[in-house]
Amino acid sequence: MNPPGNSPTRRTLLASVAALGLTAASAQERSEPVMNSNGAPIAGPRNPEREQENPDILRPPSTDHGSMPNLRFSFADAHMKMREGGWSREVTQRELPISTTMAGVNMRLTSGGVRELHWHKQAEWSFMLAGRARITAVDNDGHNFVADVGPGDLWYFPAGIPHSIQGLPDDGCEFLLAFPDGEFSEDSTFAITDLFTHNDRSTLAKNLGIGINALDRIPKEELFIFQAEPPPQNLSADAVRNRLREVPSDMVFRLMQQPATQSPGGNVRIADTRNFPISTDVAAALVEVNPGHMRELHWHPNADEWQYYISGKARMTVFAAEARARTFDYRAGDVGYVPMSMSHFVENAGSEPLRFLELFKAPRFMDVSLAQWMALTPPELVHAHLKIDRAVLDQLRKDKQPVV
């Protein structure tokens, strides 16, 4: 045993490897960083559970090369803010430095749990993961909005528009929020209770045209998330009469009711300003990939891609030019990121269907397909580059197939 404070010597490390009985062949079977004659088994401290979650980091494909920024962060590693009524956790540029264009918040509200009345400098886009919620908003022209949302539904609140979210019976809800600003944080939200706490009561009373005593019980600090009674079951019972009626642009989009683009290996549903006009700052795609298939090799010419993995297991290789490429592994609850124009594919690495979101700080979803590009380019020119037979090139699909 080494004396306290001393580092292991080369001899003790080799002895540890020998004690484990690790040869190059057995090391590959045990998910060691060994591939053929390259690498060596780990003899020092390790985290086997983490290594199993990221096998392509431990033993990268031979095509990976060069330095790349980290393109993965898990909500499981994010700080949890727990309140009576629910919880919230966020992945921003602080947690994932490459993510300059988008930040995400995962939130859970109990039945009756309220994300208090608030607004942001940034627009808010959301995808309902589970349960049901009631949302409210009032726009700058005085139109109001109240709606119920369930799994697969989206909502969008433009920047600066005040709104709220409340979980409905029986078990509340959970959802993903996305904001088109990597530096966004829930801590920078403008909250109605915080506003009341930091304005003089006489000023507030004069502004609202009420007696000052009516403000005696206002909270002393921001509520953020709090428990309240569930709203009326009948949505119409929560309606507020308004001579201007509801907002002219619907703030809710029923994504799962939209026809999907079907491909041999899965499907894609897209939501952008073409079918969800109010969502001017965020375009999105919900991708479903069957086992044994992949989101085709492609890139996005108009924006970085921020990903959220809903279910299944995935592996993604990103090519960054200059002989740089890196492969990452993802599971449910993970966030991925791909800078604009970097080519990538997302492969279903498990035995269950893979579902994930692609989000973009852009009004429209755009992608370029490698296969379609090659199929629509003169075959002699493609052959001159890649030496692929003309007969093979003639078989390439000219129509885009997002999942193959």
PDB file of C-alpha atoms in Angstrom, residues 22-41 58-63:
ATOM      1  CA  LEU A  22      -7.317  -7.409 -18.013  1.00  0.00           C
ATOM      2  CA  THR A  23      -5.859  -8.204 -21.402  1.00  0.00           C
ATOM      3  CA  ALA A  24      -6.450  -6.009 -24.449  1.00  0.00           C
ATOM      4  CA  ALA A  25      -9.177  -8.388 -25.609  1.00  0.00           C
ATOM      5  CA  SER A  26     -10.965  -8.589 -22.272  1.00  0.00           C
ATOM      6  CA  ALA A  27     -10.625  -4.821 -21.817  1.00  0.00           C
ATOM      7  CA  GLN A  28     -12.651  -4.218 -24.975  1.00  0.00           C
ATOM      8  CA  GLU A  29     -15.370  -6.519 -23.640  1.00  0.00           C
ATOM      9  CA  ARG A  30     -15.409  -4.621 -20.309  1.00  0.00           C
ATOM     10  CA  SER A  31     -15.864  -1.182 -21.955  1.00  0.00           C
ATOM     11  CA  GLU A  32     -12.311  -0.142 -21.334  1.00  0.00           C
ATOM     12  CA  PRO A  33     -10.610   2.572 -23.440  1.00  0.00           C
ATOM     13  CA  VAL A  34      -8.972  -0.081 -25.625  1.00  0.00           C
ATOM     14  CA  MET A  35      -9.534  -0.615 -29.322  1.00  0.00           C
ATOM     15  CA  ASN A  36      -7.327  -3.120 -31.150  1.00  0.00           C
ATOM     16  CA  SER A  37      -3.770  -2.105 -30.221  1.00  0.00           C
ATOM     17  CA  ASN A  38      -4.698   1.418 -29.110  1.00  0.00           C
ATOM     18  CA  GLY A  39      -5.356   2.564 -25.549  1.00  0.00           C
ATOM     19  CA  ALA A  40      -5.016   0.737 -22.251  1.00  0.00           C
ATOM     20  CA  PRO A  41      -7.311  -0.407 -19.420  1.00  0.00           C
ATOM     21  CA  LEU A  58     -14.810   6.212 -23.315  1.00  0.00           C
ATOM     22  CA  ARG A  59     -14.121   4.378 -26.588  1.00  0.00           C
ATOM     23  CA  PRO A  60     -14.630   6.869 -29.421  1.00  0.00           C
ATOM     24  CA  PRO A  61     -15.095   5.667 -32.996  1.00  0.00           C
ATOM     25  CA  SER A  62     -11.943   5.777 -35.103  1.00  0.00           C
ATOM     26  CA  THR A  63     -13.545   8.543 -37.197  1.00  0.00           C
TER      27      THR A  63
END
